[in-house]
PDB file of C-alpha atoms in Angstrom:
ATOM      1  CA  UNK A  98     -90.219 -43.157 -69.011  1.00  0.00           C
ATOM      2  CA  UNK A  99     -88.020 -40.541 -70.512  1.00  0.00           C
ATOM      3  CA  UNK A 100     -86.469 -39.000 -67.359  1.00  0.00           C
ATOM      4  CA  UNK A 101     -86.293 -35.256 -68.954  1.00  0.00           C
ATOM      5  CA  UNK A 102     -87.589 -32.116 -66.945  1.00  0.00           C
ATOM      6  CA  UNK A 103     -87.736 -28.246 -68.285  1.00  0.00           C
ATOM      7  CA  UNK A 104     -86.487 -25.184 -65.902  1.00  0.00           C
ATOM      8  CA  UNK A 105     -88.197 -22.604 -67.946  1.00  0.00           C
ATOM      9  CA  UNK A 106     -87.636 -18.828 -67.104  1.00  0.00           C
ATOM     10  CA  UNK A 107     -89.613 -15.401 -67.760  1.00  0.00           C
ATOM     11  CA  UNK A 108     -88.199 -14.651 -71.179  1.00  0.00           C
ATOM     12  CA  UNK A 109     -91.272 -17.206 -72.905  1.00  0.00           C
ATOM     13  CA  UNK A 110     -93.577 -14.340 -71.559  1.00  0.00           C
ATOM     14  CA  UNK A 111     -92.026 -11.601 -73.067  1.00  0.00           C
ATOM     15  CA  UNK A 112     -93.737 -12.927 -76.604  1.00  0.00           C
ATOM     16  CA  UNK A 113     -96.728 -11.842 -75.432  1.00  0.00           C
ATOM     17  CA  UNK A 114     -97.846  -8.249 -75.145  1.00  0.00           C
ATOM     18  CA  UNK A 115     -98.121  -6.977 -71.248  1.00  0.00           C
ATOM     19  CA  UNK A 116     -96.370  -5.792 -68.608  1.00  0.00           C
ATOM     20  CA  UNK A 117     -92.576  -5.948 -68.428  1.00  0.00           C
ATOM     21  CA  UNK A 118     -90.759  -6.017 -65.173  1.00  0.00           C
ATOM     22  CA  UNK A 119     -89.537  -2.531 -65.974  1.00  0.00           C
ATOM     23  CA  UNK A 120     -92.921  -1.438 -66.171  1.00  0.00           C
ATOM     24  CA  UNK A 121     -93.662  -2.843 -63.360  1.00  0.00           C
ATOM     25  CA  UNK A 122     -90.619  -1.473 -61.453  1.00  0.00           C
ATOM     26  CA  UNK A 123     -91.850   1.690 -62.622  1.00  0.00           C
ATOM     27  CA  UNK A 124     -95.700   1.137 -61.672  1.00  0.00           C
ATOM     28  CA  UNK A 125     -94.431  -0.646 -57.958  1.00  0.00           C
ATOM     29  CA  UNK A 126     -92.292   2.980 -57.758  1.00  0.00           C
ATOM     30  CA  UNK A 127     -95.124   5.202 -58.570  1.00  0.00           C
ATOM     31  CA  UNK A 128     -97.438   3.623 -56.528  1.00  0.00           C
ATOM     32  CA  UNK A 129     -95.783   3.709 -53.624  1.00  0.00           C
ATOM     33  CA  UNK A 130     -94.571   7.338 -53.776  1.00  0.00           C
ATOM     34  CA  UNK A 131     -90.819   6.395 -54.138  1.00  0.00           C
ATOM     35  CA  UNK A 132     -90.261   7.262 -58.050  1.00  0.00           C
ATOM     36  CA  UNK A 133     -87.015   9.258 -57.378  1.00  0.00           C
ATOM     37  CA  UNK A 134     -84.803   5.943 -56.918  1.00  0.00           C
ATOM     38  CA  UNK A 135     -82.603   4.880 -59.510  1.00  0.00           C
ATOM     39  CA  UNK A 136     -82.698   1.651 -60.757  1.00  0.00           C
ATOM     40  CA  UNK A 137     -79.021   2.150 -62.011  1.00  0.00           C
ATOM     41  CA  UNK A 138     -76.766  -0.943 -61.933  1.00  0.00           C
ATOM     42  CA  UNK A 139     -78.392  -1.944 -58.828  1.00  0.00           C
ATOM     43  CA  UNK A 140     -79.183  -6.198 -58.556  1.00  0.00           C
ATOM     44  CA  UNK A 141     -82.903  -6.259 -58.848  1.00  0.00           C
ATOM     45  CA  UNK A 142     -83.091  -7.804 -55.359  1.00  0.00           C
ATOM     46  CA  UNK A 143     -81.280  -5.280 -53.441  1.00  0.00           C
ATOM     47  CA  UNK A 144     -83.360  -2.350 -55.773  1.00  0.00           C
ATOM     48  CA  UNK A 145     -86.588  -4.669 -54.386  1.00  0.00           C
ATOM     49  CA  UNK A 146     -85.236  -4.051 -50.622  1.00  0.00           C
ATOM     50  CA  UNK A 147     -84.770  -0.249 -51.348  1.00  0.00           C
ATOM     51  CA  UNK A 148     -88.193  -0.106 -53.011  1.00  0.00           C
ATOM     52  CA  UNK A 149     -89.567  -1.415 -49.705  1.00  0.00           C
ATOM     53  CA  UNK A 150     -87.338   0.072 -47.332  1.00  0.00           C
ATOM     54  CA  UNK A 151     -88.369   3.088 -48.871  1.00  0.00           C
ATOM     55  CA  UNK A 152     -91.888   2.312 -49.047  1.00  0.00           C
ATOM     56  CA  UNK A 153     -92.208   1.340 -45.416  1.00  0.00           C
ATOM     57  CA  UNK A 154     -90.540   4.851 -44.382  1.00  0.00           C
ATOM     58  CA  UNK A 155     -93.126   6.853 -46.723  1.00  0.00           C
ATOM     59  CA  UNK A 156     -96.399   4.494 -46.492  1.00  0.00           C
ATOM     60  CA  UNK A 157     -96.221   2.458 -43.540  1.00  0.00           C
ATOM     61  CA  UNK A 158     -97.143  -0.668 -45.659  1.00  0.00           C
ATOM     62  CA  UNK A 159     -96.236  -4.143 -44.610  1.00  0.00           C
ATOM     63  CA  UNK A 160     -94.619  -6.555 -47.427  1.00  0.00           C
ATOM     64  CA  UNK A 161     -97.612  -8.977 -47.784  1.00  0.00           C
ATOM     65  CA  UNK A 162     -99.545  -5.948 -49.359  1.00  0.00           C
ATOM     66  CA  UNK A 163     -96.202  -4.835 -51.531  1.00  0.00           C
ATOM     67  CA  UNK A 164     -96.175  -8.656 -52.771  1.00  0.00           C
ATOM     68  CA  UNK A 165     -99.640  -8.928 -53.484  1.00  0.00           C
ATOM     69  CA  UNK A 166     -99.860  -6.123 -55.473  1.00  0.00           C
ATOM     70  CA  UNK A 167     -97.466  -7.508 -57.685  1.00  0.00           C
ATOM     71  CA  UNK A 168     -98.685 -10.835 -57.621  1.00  0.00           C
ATOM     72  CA  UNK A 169    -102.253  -9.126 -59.025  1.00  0.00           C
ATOM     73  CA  UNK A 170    -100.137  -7.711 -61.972  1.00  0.00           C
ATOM     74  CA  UNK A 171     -98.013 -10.261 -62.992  1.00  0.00           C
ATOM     75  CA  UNK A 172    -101.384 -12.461 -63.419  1.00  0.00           C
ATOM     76  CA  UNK A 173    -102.325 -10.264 -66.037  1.00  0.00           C
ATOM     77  CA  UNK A 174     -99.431 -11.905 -68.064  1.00  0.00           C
ATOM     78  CA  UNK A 175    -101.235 -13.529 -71.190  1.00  0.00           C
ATOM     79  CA  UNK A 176    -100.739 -16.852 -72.566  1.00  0.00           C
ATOM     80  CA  UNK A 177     -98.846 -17.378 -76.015  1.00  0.00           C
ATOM     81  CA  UNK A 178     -98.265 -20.123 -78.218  1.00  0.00           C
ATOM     82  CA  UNK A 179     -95.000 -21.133 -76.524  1.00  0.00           C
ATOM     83  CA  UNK A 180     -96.932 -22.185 -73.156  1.00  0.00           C
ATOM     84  CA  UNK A 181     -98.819 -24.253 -75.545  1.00  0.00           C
ATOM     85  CA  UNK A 182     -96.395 -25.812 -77.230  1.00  0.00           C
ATOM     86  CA  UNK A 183     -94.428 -26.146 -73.516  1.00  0.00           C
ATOM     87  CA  UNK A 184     -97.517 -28.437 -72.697  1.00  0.00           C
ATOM     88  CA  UNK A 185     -97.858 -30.447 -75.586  1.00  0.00           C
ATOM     89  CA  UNK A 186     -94.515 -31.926 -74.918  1.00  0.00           C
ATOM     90  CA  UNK A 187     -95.902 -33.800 -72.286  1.00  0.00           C
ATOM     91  CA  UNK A 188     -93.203 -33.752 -69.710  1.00  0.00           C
ATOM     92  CA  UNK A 189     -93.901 -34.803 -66.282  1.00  0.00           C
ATOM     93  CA  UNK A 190     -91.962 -32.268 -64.289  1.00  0.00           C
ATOM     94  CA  UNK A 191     -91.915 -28.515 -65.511  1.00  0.00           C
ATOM     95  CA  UNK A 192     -89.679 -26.473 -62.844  1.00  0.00           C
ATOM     96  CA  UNK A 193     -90.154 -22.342 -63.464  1.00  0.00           C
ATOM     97  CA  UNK A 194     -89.018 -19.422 -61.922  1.00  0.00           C
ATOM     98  CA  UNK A 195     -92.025 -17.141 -62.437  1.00  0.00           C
ATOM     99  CA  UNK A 196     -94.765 -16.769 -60.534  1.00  0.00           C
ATOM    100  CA  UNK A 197     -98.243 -16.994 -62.679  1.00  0.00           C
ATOM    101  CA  UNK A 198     -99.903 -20.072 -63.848  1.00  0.00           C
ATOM    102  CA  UNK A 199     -99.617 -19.373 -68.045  1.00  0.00           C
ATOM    103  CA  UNK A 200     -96.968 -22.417 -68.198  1.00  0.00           C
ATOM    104  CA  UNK A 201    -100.253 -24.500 -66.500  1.00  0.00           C
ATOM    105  CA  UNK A 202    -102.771 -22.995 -68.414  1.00  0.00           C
ATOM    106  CA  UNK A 203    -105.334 -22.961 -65.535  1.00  0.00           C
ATOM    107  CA  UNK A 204    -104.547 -21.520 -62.475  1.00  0.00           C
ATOM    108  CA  UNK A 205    -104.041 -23.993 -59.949  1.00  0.00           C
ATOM    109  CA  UNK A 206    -106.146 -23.704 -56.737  1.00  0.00           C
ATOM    110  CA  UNK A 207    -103.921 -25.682 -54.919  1.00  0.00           C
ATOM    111  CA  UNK A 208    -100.145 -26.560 -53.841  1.00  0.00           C
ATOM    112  CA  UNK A 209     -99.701 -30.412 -53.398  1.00  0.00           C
ATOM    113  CA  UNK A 210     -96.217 -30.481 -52.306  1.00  0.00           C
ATOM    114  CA  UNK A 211     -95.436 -32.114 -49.076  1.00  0.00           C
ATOM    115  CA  UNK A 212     -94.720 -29.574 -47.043  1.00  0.00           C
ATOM    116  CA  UNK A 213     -97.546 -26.593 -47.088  1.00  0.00           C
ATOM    117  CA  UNK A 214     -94.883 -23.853 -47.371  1.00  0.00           C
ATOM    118  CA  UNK A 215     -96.035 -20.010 -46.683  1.00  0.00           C
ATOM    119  CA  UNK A 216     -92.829 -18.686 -47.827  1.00  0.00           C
ATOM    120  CA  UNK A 217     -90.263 -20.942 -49.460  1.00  0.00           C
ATOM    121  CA  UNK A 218     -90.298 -22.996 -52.503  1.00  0.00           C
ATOM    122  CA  UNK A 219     -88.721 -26.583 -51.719  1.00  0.00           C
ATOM    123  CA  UNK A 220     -91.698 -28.396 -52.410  1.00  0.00           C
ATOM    124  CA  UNK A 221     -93.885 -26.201 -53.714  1.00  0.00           C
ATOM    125  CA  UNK A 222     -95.948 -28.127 -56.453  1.00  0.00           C
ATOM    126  CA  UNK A 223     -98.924 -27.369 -58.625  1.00  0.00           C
ATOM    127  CA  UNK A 224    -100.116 -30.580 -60.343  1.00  0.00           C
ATOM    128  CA  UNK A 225    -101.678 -30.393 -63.698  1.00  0.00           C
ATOM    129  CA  UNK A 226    -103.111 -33.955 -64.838  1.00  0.00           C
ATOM    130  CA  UNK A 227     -99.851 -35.926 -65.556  1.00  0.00           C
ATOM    131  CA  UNK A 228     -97.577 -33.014 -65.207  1.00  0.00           C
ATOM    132  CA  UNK A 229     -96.111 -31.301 -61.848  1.00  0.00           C
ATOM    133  CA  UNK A 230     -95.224 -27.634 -62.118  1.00  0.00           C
ATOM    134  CA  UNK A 231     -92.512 -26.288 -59.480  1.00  0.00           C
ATOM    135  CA  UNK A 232     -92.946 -22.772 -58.881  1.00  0.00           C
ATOM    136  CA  UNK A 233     -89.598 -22.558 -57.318  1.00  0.00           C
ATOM    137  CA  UNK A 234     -89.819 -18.680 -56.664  1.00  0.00           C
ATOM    138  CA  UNK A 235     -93.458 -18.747 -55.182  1.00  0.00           C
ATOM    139  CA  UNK A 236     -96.733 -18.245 -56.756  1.00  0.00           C
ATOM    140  CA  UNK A 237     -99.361 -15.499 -57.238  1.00  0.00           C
ATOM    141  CA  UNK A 238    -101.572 -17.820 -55.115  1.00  0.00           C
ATOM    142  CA  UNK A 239     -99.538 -16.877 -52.113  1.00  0.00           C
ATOM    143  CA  UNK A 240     -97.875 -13.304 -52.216  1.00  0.00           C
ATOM    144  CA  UNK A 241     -95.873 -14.194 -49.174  1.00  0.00           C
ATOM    145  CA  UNK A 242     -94.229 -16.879 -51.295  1.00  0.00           C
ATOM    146  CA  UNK A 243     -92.902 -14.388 -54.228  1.00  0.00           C
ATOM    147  CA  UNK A 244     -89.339 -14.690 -54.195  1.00  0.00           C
ATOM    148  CA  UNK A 245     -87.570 -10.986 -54.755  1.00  0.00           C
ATOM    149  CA  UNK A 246     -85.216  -9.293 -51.982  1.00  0.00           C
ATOM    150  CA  UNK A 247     -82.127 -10.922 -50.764  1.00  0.00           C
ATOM    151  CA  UNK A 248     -83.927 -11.568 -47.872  1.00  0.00           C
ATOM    152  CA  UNK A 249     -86.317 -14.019 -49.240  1.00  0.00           C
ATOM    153  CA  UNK A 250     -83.709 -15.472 -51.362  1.00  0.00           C
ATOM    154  CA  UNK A 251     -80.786 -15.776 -48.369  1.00  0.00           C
ATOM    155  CA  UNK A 252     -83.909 -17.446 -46.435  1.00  0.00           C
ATOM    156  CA  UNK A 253     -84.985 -20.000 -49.852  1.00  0.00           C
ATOM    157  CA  UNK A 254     -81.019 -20.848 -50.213  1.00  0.00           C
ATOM    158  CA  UNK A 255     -81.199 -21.782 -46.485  1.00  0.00           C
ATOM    159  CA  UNK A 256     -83.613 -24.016 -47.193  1.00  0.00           C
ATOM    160  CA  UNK A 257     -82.144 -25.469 -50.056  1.00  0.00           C
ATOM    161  CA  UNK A 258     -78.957 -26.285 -48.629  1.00  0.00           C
ATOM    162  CA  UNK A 259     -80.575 -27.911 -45.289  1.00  0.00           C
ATOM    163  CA  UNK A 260     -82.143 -30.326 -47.919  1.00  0.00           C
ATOM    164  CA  UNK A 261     -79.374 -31.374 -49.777  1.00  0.00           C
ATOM    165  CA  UNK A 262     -76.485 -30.936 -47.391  1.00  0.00           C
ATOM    166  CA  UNK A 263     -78.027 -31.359 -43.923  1.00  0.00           C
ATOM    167  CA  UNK A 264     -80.675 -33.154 -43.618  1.00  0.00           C
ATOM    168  CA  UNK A 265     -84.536 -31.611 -43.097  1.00  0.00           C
ATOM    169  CA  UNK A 266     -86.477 -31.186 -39.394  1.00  0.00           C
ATOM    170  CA  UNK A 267     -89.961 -30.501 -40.685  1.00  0.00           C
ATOM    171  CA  UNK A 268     -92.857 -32.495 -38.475  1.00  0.00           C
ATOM    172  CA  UNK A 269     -93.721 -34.097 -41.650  1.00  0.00           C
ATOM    173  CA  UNK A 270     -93.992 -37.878 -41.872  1.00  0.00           C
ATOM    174  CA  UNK A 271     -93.822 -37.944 -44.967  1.00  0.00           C
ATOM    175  CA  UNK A 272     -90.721 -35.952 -46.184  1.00  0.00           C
ATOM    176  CA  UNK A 273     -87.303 -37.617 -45.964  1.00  0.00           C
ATOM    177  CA  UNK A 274     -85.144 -36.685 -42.999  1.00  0.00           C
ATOM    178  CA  UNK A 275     -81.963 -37.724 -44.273  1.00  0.00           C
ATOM    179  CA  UNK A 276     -80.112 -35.139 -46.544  1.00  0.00           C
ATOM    180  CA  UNK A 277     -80.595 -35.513 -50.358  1.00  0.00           C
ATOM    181  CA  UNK A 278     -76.904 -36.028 -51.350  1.00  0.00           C
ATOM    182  CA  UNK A 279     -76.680 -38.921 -48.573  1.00  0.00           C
ATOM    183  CA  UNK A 280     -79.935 -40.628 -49.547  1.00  0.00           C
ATOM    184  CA  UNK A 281     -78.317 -40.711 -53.781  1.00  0.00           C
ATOM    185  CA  UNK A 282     -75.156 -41.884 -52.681  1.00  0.00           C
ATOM    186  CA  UNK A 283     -77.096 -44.546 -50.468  1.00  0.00           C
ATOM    187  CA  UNK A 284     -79.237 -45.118 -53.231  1.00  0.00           C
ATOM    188  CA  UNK A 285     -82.244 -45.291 -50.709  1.00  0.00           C
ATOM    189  CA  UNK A 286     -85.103 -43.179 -50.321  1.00  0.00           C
ATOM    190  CA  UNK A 287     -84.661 -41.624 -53.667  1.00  0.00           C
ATOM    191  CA  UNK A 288     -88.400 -41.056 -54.480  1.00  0.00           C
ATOM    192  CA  UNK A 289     -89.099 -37.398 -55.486  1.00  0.00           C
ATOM    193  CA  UNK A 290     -89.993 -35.013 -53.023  1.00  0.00           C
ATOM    194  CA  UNK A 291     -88.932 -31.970 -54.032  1.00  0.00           C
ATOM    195  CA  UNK A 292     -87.523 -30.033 -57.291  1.00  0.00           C
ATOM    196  CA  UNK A 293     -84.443 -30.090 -56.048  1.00  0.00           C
ATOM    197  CA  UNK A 294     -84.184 -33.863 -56.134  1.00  0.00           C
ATOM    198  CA  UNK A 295     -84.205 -33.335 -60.510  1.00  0.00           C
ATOM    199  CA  UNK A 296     -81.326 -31.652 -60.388  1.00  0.00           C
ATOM    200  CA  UNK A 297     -79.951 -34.734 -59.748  1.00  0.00           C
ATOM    201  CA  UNK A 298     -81.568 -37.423 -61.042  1.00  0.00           C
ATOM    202  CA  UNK A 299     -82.914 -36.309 -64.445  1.00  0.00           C
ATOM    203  CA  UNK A 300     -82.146 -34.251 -67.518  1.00  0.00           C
ATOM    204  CA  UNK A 301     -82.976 -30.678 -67.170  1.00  0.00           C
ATOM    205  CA  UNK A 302     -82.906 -28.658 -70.148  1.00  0.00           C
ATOM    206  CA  UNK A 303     -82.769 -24.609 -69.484  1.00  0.00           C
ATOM    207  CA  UNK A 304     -84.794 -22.301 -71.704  1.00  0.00           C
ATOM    208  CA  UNK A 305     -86.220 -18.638 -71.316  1.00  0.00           C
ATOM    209  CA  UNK A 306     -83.850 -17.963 -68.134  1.00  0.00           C
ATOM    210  CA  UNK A 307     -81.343 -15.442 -68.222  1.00  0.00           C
ATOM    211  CA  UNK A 308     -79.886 -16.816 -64.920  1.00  0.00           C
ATOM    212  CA  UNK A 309     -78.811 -13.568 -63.460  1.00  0.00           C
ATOM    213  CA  UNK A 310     -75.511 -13.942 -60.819  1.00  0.00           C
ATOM    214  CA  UNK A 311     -78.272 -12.611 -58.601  1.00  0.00           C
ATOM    215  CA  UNK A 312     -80.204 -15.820 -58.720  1.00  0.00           C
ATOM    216  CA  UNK A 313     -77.594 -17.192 -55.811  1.00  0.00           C
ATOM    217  CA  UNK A 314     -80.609 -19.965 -55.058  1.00  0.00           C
ATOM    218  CA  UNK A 315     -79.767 -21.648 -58.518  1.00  0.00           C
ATOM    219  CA  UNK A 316     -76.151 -20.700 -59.113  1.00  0.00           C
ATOM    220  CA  UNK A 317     -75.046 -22.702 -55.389  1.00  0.00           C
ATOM    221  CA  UNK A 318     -77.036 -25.895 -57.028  1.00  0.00           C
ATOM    222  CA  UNK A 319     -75.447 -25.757 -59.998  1.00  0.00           C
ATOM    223  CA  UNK A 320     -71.990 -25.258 -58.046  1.00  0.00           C
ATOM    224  CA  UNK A 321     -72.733 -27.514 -55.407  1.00  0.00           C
ATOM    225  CA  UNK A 322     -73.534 -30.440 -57.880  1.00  0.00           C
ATOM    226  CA  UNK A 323     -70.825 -30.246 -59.874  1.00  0.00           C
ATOM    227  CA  UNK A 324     -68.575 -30.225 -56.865  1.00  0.00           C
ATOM    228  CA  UNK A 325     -69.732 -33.326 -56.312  1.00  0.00           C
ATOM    229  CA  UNK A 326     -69.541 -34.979 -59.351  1.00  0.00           C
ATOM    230  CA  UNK A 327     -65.947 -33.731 -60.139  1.00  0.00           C
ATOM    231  CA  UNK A 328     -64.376 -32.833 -56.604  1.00  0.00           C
ATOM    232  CA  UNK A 329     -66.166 -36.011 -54.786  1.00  0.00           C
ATOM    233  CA  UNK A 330     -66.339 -37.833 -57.850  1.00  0.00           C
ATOM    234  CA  UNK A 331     -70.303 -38.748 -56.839  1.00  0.00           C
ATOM    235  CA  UNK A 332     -70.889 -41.301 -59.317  1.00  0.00           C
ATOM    236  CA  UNK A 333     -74.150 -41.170 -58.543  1.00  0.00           C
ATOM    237  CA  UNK A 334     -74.640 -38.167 -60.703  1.00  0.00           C
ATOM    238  CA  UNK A 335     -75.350 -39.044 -63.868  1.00  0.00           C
ATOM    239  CA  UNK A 336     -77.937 -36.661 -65.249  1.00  0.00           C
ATOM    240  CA  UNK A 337     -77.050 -34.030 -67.743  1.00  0.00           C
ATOM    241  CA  UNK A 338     -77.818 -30.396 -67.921  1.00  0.00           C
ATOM    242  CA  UNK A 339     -78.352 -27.955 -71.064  1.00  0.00           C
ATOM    243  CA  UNK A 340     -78.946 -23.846 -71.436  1.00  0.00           C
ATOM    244  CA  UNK A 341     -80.088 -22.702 -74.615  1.00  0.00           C
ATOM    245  CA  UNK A 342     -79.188 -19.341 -75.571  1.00  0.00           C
ATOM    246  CA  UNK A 343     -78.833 -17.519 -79.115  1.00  0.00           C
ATOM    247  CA  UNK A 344     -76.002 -16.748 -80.932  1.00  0.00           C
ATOM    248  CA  UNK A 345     -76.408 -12.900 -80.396  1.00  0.00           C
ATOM    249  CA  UNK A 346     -76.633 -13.441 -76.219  1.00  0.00           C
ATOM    250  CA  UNK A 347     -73.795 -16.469 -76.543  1.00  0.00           C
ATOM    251  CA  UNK A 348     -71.082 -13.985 -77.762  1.00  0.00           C
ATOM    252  CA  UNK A 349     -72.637 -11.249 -75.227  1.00  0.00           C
ATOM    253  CA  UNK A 350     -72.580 -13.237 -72.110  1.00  0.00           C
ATOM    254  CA  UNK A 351     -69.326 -15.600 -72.667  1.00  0.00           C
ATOM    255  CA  UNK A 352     -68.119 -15.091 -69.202  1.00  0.00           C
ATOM    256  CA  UNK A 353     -71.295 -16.297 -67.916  1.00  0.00           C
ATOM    257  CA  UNK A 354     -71.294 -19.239 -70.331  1.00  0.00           C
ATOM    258  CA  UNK A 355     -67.923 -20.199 -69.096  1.00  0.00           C
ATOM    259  CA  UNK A 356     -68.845 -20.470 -65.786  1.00  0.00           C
ATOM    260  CA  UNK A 357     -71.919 -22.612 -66.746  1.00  0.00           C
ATOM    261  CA  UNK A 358     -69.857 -24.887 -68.589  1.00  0.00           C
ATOM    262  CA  UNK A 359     -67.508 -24.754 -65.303  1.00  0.00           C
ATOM    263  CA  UNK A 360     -70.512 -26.020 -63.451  1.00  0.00           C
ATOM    264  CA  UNK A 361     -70.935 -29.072 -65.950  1.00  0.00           C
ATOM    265  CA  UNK A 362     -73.845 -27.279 -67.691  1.00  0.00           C
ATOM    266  CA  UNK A 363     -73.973 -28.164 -71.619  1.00  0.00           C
ATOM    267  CA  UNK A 364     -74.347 -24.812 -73.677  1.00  0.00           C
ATOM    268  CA  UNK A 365     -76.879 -24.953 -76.579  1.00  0.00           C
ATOM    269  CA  UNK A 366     -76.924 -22.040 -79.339  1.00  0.00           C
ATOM    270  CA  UNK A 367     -79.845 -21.431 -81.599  1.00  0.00           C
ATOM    271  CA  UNK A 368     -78.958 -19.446 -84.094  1.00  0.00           C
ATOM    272  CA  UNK A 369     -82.321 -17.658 -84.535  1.00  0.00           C
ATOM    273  CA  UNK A 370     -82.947 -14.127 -83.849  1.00  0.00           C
ATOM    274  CA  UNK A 371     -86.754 -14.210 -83.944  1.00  0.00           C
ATOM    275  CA  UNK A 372     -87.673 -14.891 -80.712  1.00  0.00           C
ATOM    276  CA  UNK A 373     -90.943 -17.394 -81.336  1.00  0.00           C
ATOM    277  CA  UNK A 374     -88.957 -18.888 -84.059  1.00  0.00           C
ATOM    278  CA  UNK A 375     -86.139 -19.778 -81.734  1.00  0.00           C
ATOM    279  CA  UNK A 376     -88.430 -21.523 -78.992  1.00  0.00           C
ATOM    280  CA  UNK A 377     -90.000 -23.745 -81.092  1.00  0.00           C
ATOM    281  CA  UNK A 378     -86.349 -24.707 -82.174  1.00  0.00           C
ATOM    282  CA  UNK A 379     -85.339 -25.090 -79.313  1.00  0.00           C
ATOM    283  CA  UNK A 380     -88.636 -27.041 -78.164  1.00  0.00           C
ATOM    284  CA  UNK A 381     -88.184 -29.414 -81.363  1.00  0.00           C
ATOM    285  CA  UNK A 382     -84.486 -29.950 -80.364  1.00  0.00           C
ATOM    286  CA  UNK A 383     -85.584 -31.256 -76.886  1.00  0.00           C
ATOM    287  CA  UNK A 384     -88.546 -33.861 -78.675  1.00  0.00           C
ATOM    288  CA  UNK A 385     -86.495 -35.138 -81.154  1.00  0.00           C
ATOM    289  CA  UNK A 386     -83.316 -35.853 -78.118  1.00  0.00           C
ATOM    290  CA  UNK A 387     -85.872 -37.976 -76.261  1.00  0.00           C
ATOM    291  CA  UNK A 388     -88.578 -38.954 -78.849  1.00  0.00           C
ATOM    292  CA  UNK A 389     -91.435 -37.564 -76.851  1.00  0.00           C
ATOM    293  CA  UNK A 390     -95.247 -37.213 -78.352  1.00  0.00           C
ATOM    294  CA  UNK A 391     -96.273 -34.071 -78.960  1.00  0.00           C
ATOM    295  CA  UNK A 392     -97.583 -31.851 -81.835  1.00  0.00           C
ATOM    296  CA  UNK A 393     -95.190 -30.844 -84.122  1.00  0.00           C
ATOM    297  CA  UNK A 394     -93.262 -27.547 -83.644  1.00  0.00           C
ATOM    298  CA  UNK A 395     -92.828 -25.572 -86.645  1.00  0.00           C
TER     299      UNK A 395
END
């Protein structure tokens, strides 16, 4: 079994015609009678928690109904070619940031993670015959689950690090008490619980994310691992991880690729400026690495 997983972002979804999340900035700001804010240079969470502040002050709404409306337009997203292709690669854990099922190709009806989480994503699992999706910012199935303000992403990091670092107090029988990092080094009670658990055990390859500093969740795991590997010299870690970017975004963002290479994260270029073009290159580049069955990409 090839031990290979995919972290795949919102970019695949801009191939197909929809809603962008500047439309739907614009649409959550008209809707709610707050158009006059600025979206500026402002972090997308902390414009989210202005949005709502805002919202709350004008409309009296509460944030279940704020999240569910954009749960109900974000499911409009449409399916492209790239989903497709994403599935025919037949890999057995598919982690993703975005909240909609197109990456499934069904919607799910329901989460089989361990834990029956309302609002955080540590084992939040949709399973899809042989393959497990990990909607690690929520799903559209649960609006209270969509990961956007700081506040929902202090509270998911919290989470996260109790996992790894600390050790989990959840009623749960089933779900490991021990923290991750001490169960590795142990090498006991390694079976997979949670998404987190790939990050350290398998291969993750990085496409269609632009990994914004904002995203504090993923940038403390991808810090906190590679502290271990090179500060605590956790042999134990063994796994390697890849970001594919093009050459145009490469020479745009090289003090972001700098620290992702700090963090022991393997930078892939595609020199490819068609954007369908380039995910099916970089798609091809990740079957041919491990040999996997699947159509071929062209």
């Amino acid at each position: 079994m090839n031990k290979v997983a995919l972290l795949v972002g919102n970019d695949i979804n801009n191939i197909s015609p929809g809603i962008s999340w500047s439309d739907l900035l614009h649409k959550i700001k008209e809707k709610y009678k707050v158009s006059s804010l600025e979206n500026g240079q402002k972090p997308f969470p902390m414009l989210y928690e202005e949005i709502f502040l805002n919202a709350i002050r004008e409309k009296h709404i509460n944030e279940r109904e704020l999240k569910t409306y954009i749960s109900d337009c974000v499911s409009q997203i449409n399916q492209n070619e790239i989903h497709q292709l994403i599935r025919d690669l037949s890999i057995e854990n598919i982690i993703t940031t975005n909240y909609e099922f197109s990456l499934e190709g069904e919607i799910a009806t329901a989460n089989t993670g361990l834990i029956r989480e309302t609002t955080y994503s540590v084992f939040r699992k949709h399973q899809i015959g042989n393959t497990s999706y990990w909607h690690i910012h929520g799903d559209c199935l649960n609006p209270s689950s969509i990961n956007l303000g700081y506040e929902h992403y202090c509270g998911q990091l919290q989470k996260m690090r109790d996992y790894v670092v600390n050790g989990t107090n959840y009623n749960s029988q089933t779900v490991y008490k021990a923290a991750l990092i001490k169960r590795l080094s142990r090498k006991k009670d390694t079976k997979l619980q949670s998404w987190i658990d790939l990050f350290f055990t398998q291969d993750i390859h990085i496409l269609g994310l632009s990994l914004d500093f904002v995203e504090i969740d993923l940038w403390w795991l991808l810090t906190y691992r590679a502290r271990n590997k090179y500060y605590r010299r956790s042999a134990f870690i063994e796994n390697q991880l890849f970001y594919y970017t093009t050459k145009k975004w490469y020479a745009l963002s090289k003090d972001k690729m700098q620290l992702l290479q700090a963090n022991d994260v393997e930078i892939v270029v595609i020199d490819e400026t068609n954007k369908t073009k380039y995910y099916k290159k970089v798609l091809a580049g990740i079957k041919n690495r491990y040999k996997l069955p699947s159509k071929i990409l062209s």
